[in-house]
CSV table of C-alpha atoms and ligand atoms in Angstrom, one decimal:
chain,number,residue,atom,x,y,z
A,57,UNK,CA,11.4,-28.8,-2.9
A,58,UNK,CA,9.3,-30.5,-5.5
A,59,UNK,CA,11.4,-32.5,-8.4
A,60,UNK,CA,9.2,-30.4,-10.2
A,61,UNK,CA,9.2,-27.1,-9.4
A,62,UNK,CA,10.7,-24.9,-12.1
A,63,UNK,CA,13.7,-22.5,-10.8
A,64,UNK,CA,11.7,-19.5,-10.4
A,65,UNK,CA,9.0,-21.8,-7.9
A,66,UNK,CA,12.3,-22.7,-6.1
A,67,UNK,CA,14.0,-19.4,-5.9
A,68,UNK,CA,10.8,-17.5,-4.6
A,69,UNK,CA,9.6,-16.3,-1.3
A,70,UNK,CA,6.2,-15.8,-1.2
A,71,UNK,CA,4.6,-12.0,0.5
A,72,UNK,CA,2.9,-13.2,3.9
A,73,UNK,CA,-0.1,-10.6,4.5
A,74,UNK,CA,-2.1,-9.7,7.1
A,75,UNK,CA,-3.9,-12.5,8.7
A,76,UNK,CA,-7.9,-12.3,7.6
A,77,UNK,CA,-9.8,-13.8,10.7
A,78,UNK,CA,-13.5,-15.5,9.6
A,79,UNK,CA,-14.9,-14.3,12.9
A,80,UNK,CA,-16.5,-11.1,12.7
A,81,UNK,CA,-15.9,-9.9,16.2
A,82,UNK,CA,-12.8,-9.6,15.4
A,83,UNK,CA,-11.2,-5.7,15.5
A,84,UNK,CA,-9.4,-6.1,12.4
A,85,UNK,CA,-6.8,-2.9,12.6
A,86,UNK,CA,-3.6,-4.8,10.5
A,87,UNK,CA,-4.4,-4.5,6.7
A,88,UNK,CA,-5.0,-1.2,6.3
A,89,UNK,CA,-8.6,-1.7,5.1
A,90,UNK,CA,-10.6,1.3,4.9
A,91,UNK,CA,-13.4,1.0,8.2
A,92,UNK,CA,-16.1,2.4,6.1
A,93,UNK,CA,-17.5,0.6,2.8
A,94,UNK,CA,-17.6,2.1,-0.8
A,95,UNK,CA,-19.8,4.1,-1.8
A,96,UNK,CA,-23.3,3.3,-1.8
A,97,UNK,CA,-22.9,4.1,-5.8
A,98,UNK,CA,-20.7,1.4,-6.0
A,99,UNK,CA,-23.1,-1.4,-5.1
A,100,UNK,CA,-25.4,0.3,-7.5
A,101,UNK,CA,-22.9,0.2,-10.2
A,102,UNK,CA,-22.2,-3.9,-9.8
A,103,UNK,CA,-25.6,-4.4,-9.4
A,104,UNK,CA,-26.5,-2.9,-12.8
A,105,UNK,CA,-23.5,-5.2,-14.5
A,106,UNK,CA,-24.1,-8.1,-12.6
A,107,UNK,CA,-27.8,-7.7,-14.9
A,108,UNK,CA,-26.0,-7.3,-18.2
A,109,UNK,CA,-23.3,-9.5,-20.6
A,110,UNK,CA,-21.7,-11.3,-17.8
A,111,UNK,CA,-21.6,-14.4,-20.3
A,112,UNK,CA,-18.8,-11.7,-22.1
A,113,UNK,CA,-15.4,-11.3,-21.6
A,114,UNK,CA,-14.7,-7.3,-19.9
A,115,UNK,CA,-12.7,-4.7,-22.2
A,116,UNK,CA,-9.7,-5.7,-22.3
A,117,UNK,CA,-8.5,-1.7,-22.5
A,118,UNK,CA,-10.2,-0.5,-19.6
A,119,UNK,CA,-10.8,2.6,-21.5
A,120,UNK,CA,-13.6,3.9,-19.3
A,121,UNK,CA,-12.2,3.5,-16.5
A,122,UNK,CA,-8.8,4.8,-17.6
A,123,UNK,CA,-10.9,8.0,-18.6
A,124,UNK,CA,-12.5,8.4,-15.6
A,125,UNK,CA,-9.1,8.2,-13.6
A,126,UNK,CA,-7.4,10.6,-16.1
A,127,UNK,CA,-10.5,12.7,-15.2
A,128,UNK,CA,-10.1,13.1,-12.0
A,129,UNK,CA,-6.3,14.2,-11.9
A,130,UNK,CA,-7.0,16.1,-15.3
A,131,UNK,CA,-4.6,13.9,-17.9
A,132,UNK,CA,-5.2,11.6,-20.8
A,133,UNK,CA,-6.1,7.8,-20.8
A,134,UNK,CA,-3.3,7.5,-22.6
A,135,UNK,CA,-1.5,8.7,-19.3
A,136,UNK,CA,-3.2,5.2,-17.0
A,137,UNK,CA,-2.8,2.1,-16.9
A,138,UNK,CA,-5.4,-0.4,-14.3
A,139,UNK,CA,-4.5,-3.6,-13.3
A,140,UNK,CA,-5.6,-6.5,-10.7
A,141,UNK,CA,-4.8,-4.5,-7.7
A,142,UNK,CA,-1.4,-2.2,-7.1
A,143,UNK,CA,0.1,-5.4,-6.2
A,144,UNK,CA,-0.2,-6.7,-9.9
A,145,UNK,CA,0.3,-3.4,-11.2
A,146,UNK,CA,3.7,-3.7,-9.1
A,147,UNK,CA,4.9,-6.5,-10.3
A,148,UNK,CA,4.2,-5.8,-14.3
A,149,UNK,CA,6.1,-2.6,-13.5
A,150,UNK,CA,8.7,-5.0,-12.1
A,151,UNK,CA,9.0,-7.3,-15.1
A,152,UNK,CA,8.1,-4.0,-17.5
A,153,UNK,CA,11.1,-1.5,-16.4
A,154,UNK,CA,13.7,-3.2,-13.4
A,155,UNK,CA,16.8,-5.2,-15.1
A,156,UNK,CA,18.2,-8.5,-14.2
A,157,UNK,CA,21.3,-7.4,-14.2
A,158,UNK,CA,21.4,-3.7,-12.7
A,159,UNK,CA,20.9,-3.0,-8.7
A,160,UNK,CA,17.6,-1.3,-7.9
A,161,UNK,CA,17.2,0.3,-4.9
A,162,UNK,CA,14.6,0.8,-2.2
A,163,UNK,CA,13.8,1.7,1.4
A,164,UNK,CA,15.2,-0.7,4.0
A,165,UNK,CA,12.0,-0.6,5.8
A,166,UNK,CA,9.5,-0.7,3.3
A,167,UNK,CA,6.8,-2.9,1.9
A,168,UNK,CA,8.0,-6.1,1.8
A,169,UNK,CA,6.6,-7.0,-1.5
A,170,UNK,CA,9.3,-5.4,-3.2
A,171,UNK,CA,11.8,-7.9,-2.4
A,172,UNK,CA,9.4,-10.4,-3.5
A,173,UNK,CA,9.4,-9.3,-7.0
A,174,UNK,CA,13.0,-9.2,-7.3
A,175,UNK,CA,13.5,-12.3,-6.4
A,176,UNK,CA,11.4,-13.5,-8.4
A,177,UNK,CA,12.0,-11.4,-11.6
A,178,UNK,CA,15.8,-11.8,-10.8
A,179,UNK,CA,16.0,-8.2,-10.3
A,180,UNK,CA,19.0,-7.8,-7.8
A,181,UNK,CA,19.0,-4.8,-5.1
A,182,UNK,CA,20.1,-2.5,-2.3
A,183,UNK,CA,18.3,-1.7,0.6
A,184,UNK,CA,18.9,1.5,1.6
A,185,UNK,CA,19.2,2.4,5.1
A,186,UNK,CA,16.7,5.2,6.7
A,187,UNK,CA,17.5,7.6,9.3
A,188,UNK,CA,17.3,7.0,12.6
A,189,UNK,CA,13.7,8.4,12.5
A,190,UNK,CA,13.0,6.8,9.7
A,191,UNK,CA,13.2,9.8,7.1
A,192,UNK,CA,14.9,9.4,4.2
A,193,UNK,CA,18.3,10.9,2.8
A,194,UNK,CA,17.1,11.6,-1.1
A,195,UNK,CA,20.8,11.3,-2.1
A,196,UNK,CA,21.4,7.9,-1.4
A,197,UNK,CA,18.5,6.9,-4.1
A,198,UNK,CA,20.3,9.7,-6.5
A,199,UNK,CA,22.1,8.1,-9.3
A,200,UNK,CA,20.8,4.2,-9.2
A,201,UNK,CA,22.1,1.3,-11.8
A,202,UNK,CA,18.6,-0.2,-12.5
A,203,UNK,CA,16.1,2.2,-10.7
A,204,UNK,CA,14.5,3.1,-7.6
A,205,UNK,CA,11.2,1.8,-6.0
A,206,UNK,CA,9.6,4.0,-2.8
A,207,UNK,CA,7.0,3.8,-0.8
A,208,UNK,CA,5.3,7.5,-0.6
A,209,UNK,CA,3.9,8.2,1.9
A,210,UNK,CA,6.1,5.1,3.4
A,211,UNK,CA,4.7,1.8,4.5
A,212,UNK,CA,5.2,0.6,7.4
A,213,UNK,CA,6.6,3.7,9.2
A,214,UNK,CA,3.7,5.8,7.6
A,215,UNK,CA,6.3,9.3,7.0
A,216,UNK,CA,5.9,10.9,4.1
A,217,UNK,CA,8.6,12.5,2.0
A,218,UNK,CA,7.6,16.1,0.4
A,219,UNK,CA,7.3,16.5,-3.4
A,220,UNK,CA,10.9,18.3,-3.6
A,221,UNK,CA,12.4,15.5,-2.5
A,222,UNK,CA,10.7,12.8,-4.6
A,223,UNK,CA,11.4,15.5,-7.4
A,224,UNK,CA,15.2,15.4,-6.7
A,225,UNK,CA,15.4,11.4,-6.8
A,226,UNK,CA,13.6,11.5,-10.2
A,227,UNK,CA,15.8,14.4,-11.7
A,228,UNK,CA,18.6,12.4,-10.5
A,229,UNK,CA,17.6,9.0,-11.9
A,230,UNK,CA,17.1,10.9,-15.4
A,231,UNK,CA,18.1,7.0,-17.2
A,232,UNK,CA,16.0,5.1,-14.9
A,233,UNK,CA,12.5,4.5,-14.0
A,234,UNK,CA,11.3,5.7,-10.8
A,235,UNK,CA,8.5,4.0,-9.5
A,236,UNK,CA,6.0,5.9,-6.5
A,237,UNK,CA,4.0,3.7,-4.8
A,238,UNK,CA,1.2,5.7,-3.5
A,239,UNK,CA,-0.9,3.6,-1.7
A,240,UNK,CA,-2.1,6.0,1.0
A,241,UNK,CA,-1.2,9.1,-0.4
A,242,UNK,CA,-5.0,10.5,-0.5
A,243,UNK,CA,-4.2,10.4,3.5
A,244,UNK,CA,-1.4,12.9,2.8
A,245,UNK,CA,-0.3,16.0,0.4
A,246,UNK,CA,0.1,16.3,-2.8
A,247,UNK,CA,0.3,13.2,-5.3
A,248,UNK,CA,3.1,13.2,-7.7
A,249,UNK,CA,0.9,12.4,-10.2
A,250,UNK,CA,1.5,16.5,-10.9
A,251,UNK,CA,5.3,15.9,-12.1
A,252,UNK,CA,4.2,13.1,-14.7
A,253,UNK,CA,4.3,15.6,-17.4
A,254,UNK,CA,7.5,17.0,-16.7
A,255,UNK,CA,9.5,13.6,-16.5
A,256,UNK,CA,9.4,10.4,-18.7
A,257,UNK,CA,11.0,8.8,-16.4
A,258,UNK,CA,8.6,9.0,-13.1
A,259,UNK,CA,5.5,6.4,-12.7
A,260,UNK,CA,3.3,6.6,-9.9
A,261,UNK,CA,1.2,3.6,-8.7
A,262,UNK,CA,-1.8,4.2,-6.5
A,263,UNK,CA,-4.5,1.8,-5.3
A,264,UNK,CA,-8.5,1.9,-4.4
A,265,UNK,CA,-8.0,-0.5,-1.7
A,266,UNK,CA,-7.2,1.6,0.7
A,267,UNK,CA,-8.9,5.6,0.0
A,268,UNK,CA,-11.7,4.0,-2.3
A,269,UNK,CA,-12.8,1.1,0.2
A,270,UNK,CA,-12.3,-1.3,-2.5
A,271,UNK,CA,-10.2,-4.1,-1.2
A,272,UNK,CA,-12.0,-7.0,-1.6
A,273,UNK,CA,-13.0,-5.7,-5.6
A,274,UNK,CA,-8.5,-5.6,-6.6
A,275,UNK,CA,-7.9,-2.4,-9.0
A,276,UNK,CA,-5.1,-0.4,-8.6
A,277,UNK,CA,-3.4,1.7,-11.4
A,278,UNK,CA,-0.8,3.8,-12.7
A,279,UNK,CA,0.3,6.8,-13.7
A,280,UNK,CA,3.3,7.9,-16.2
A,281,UNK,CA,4.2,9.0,-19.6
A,282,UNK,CA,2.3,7.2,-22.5
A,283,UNK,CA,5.4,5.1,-23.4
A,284,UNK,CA,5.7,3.5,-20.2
A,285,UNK,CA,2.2,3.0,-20.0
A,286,UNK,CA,2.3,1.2,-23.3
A,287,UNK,CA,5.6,-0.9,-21.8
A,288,UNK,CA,2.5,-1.7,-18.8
A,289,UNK,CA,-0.2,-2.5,-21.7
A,290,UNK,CA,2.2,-5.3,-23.4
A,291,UNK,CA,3.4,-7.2,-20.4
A,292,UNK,CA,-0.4,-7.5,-19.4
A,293,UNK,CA,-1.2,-8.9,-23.0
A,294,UNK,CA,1.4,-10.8,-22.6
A,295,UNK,CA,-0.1,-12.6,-19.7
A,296,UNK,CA,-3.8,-11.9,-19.4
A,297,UNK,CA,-5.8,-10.0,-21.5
A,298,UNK,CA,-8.7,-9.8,-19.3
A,299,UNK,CA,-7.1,-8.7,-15.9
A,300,UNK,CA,-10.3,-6.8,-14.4
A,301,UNK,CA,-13.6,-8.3,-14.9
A,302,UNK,CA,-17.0,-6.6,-15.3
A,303,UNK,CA,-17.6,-6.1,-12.0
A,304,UNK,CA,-14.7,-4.4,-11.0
A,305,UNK,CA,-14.8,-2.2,-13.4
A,306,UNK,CA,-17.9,-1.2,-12.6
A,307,UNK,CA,-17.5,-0.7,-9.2
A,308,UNK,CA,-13.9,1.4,-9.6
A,309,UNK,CA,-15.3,3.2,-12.2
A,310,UNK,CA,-18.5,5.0,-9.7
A,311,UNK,CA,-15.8,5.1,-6.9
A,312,UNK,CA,-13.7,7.3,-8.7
A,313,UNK,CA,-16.9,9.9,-9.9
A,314,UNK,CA,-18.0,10.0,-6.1
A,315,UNK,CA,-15.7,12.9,-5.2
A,316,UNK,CA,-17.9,13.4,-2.1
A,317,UNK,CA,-18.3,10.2,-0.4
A,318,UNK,CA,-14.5,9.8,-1.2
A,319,UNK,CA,-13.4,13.3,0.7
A,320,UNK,CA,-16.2,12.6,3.4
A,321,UNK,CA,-14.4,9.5,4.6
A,322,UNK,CA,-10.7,9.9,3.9
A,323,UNK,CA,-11.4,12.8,6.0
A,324,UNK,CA,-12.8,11.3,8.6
A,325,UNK,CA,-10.4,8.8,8.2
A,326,UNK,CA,-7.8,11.9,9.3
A,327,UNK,CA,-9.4,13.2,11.8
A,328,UNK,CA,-9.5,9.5,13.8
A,329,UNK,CA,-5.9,9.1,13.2
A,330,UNK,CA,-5.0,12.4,14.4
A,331,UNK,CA,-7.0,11.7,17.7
A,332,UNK,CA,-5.6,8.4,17.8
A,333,UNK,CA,-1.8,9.6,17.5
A,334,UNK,CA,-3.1,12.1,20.8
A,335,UNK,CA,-4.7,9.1,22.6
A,336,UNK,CA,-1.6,7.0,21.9
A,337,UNK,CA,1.2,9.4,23.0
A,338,UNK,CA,-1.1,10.1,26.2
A,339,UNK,CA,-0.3,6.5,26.9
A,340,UNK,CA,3.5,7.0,26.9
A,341,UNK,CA,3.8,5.8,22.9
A,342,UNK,CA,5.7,7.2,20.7
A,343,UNK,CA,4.1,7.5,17.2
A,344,UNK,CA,5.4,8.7,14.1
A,345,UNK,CA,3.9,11.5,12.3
A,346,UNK,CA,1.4,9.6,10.0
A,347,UNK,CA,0.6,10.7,6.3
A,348,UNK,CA,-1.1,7.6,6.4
A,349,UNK,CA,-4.6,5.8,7.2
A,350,UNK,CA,-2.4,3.8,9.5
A,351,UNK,CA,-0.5,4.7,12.9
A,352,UNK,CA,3.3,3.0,13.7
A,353,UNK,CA,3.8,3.2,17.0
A,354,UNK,CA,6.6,1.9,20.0
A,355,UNK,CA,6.3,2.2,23.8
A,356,UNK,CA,9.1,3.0,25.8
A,357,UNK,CA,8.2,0.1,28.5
A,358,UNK,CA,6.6,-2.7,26.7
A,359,UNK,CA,7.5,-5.0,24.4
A,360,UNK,CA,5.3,-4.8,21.1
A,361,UNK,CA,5.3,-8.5,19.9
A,362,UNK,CA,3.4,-8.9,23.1
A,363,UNK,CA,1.3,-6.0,23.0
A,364,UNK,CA,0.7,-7.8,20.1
A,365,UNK,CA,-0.1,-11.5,21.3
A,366,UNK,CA,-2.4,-9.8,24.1
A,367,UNK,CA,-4.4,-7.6,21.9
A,368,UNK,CA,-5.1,-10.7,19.6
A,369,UNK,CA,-6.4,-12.6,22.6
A,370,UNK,CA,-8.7,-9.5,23.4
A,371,UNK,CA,-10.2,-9.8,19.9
A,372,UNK,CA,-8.1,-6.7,18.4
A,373,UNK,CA,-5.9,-7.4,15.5
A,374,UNK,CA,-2.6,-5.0,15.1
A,375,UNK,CA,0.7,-6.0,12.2
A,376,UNK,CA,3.9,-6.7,14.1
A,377,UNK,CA,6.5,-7.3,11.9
A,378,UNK,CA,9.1,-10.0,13.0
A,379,UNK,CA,12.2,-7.3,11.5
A,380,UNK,CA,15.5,-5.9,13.5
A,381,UNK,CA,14.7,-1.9,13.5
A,382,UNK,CA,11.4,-2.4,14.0
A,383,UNK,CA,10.5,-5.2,15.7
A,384,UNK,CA,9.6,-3.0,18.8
A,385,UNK,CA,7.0,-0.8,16.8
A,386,UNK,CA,3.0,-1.9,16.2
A,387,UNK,CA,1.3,-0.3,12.6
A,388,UNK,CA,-2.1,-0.1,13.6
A,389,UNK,CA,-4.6,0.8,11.0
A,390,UNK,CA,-7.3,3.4,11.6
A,391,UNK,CA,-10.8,2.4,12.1
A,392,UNK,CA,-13.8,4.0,13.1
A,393,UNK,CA,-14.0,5.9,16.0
A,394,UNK,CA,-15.8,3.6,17.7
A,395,UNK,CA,-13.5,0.7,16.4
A,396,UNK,CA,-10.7,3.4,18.0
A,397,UNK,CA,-12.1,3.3,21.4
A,398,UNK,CA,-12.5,-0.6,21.8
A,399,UNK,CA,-9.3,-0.8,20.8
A,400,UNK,CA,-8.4,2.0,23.4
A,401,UNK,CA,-10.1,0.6,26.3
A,402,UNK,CA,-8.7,-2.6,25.8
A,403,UNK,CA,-5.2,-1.5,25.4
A,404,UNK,CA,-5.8,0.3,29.0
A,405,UNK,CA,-7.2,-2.9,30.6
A,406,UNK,CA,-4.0,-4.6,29.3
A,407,UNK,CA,-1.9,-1.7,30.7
A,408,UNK,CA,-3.4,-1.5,34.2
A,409,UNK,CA,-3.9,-5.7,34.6
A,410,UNK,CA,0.0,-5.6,33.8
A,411,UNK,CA,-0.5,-8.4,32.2
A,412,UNK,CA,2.1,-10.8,31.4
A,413,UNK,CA,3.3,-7.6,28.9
A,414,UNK,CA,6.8,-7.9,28.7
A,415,UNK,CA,9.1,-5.8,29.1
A,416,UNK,CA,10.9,-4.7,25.9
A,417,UNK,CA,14.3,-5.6,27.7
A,418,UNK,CA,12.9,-9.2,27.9
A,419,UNK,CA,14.1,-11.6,25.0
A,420,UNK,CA,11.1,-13.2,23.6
B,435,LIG,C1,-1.8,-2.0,0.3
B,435,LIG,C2,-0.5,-1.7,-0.5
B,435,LIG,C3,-0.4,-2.1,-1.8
B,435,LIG,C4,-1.3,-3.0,-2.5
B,435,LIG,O1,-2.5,-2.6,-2.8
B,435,LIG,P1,-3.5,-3.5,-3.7
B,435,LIG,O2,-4.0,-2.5,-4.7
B,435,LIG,O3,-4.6,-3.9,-2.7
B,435,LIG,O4,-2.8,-4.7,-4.3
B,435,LIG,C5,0.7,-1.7,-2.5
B,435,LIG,N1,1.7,-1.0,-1.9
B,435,LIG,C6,1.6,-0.6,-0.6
B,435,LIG,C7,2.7,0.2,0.0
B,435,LIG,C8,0.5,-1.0,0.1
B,435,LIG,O5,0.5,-0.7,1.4
């Protein structure tokens, strides 16, 4: 602790992400990044701005790009709001609707970003506990003092909960803001993007890192009622007025109007994952029924931080979180199929060599 350090420097505890590795033959399978890049119309589009007016500032309204997203889910720009990646978007939703003196609640497993925010906003919670397969009970997020967050479909466990029931925690919230954080939910069903008009109340966050291939470019957005959008539009000129810059917004804006690259590979996308989850439970795992471009998965016999540590040392990176419930589970994102079976016949060598793999019974 630094003399100084204001309180809210003291008081915080930064997000730890995935690790990024500078050696390219690397597997990388523990961000969630999409295997396959944008859109070739992407690099067109940043190409073309890169020629033109980088000496000025961007829009500060996004409006184009807010027209083009309202497009494609058939609202108004008045209905979107983009930011510096979900993450930003997150915490401007934080400061813009969560209290500092009501409870908000949220998944006990969930993305651990959320916890972040509160601390550092000063937004005090409740985690909620999950079931025992790590479904949610919607009743226990009815009725909130200062609002609910969720994950949808959930990160890490990669379930997703069906529209009724994200439908029953906003009708029961009816005095509170429910945020959806929909990060992978083009790997899953219906957005609920579709129950914006019906309640003031809901906003519903969604991301192009993950669907779109855009990680490395940082625009996510989201999706609500115009007044809460406008709440969104004054905390961000209250900090930045320039939050995406010319390139970005080039780029997102061509991601969102290829429709066909963008089905092409989240399908694909589903189709590894669904031979994955096979592969996996083949090989004794159990995996969770994934919504998501990610698998979470335990084995019965071995213990997953070192599944872990030996995959890393073959050149395959997987997320182990270092958490109670779920310290016995690996989230392993999808990649190609080829990236799949490297990682496959790796996972086999390490299973037949019995390598030092612990046991899960071992302590660590
Ligand atoms: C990846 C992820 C985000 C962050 O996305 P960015 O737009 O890259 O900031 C937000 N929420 C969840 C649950 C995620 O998994």
């Amino acid at each position: 602790m630094n003399r100084f350090w204001s309180d809210a420097v003291k008081r915080s505890t930064p997000y730890v992400p995935g690790e990024q590795l500078n050696d390219p033959t690397i597997i990388k399978l523990n961000t969630n990044e999409n295997p396959y890049p944008p859109s070739p119309k992407v690099k067109e589009a940043i190409y073309r701005a890169l020629e033109n007016k980088l000496n000025h500032y961007p829009t500060p309204t996004a409006e184009n790009l807010r027209e083009k997203i309202a497009n494609f889910y058939h609202l108004n720009k008045e209905n979107v709001f983009i930011g510096n990646g979900s993450d930003e978007v997150l915490a401007f939703s934080f400061m813009a609707f969560f209290l500092p003196e009501k409870k908000i609640r949220f998944p006990a497993i969930s993305y651990s970003f959320y916890p972040v925010y509160c601390n550092l906003f000063h937004i005090p919670y409740q985690e909620v506990s999950l079931n025992k397969n790590f479904t949610l009970n919607q009743v226990d997020f009815f009725d909130s003092d200062g609002g609910v967050i969720l994950p949808n479909p959930n990160a890490p466990t990669s379930i997703l909960a069906e529209l009724d029931v994200i439908k029953a925690i906003v009708e029961n919230n009816p005095n509170r803001v429910v945020i959806i954080d929909e990060a992978y939910i083009d790997f899953a069903a219906a957005s609920a993007v579709s129950l914006i008009d019906q309640y003031e109340n809901l906003l519903v966050i969604q991301t192009m890192s993950k669907s779109r291939s855009l990680a490395g470019l940082r625009v996510g957005f989201a999706i609500g009622n115009p007044e809460l959008i406008e709440a969104l539009q004054r905390i961000k000129n209250s900090f930045n007025s320039y939050t995406i810059d010319r390139l970005a917004l080039a780029g997102a804006e061509a991601a969102i109007e290829d429709t066909t690259y963008f089905k092409e590979t989240t399908n694909s996308i589903i189709h590894t994952r669904n031979w994955m989850t096979a592969e996996l439970k083949k090989r004794g795992f159990k995996v969770l029924p994934s919504a998501t471009n990610f698998l979470f998965a335990t084995h019965p016999s071995y213990a997953a931080r070192s599944l872990y540590q030996q995959l890393k040392i073959e050149g395959i990176l997987v997320r182990h979180f270092n958490k109670d419930e779920i310290t016995q589970y690996l989230r392993i994102s999808i990649g190609t199929d080829q990236m799949m079976e490297q990682f496959l016949e790796k996972l086999d060598t390490l299973i037949a060599e019995k390598r030092p793999l612990l046991s899960r019974h071992t302590s660590l």
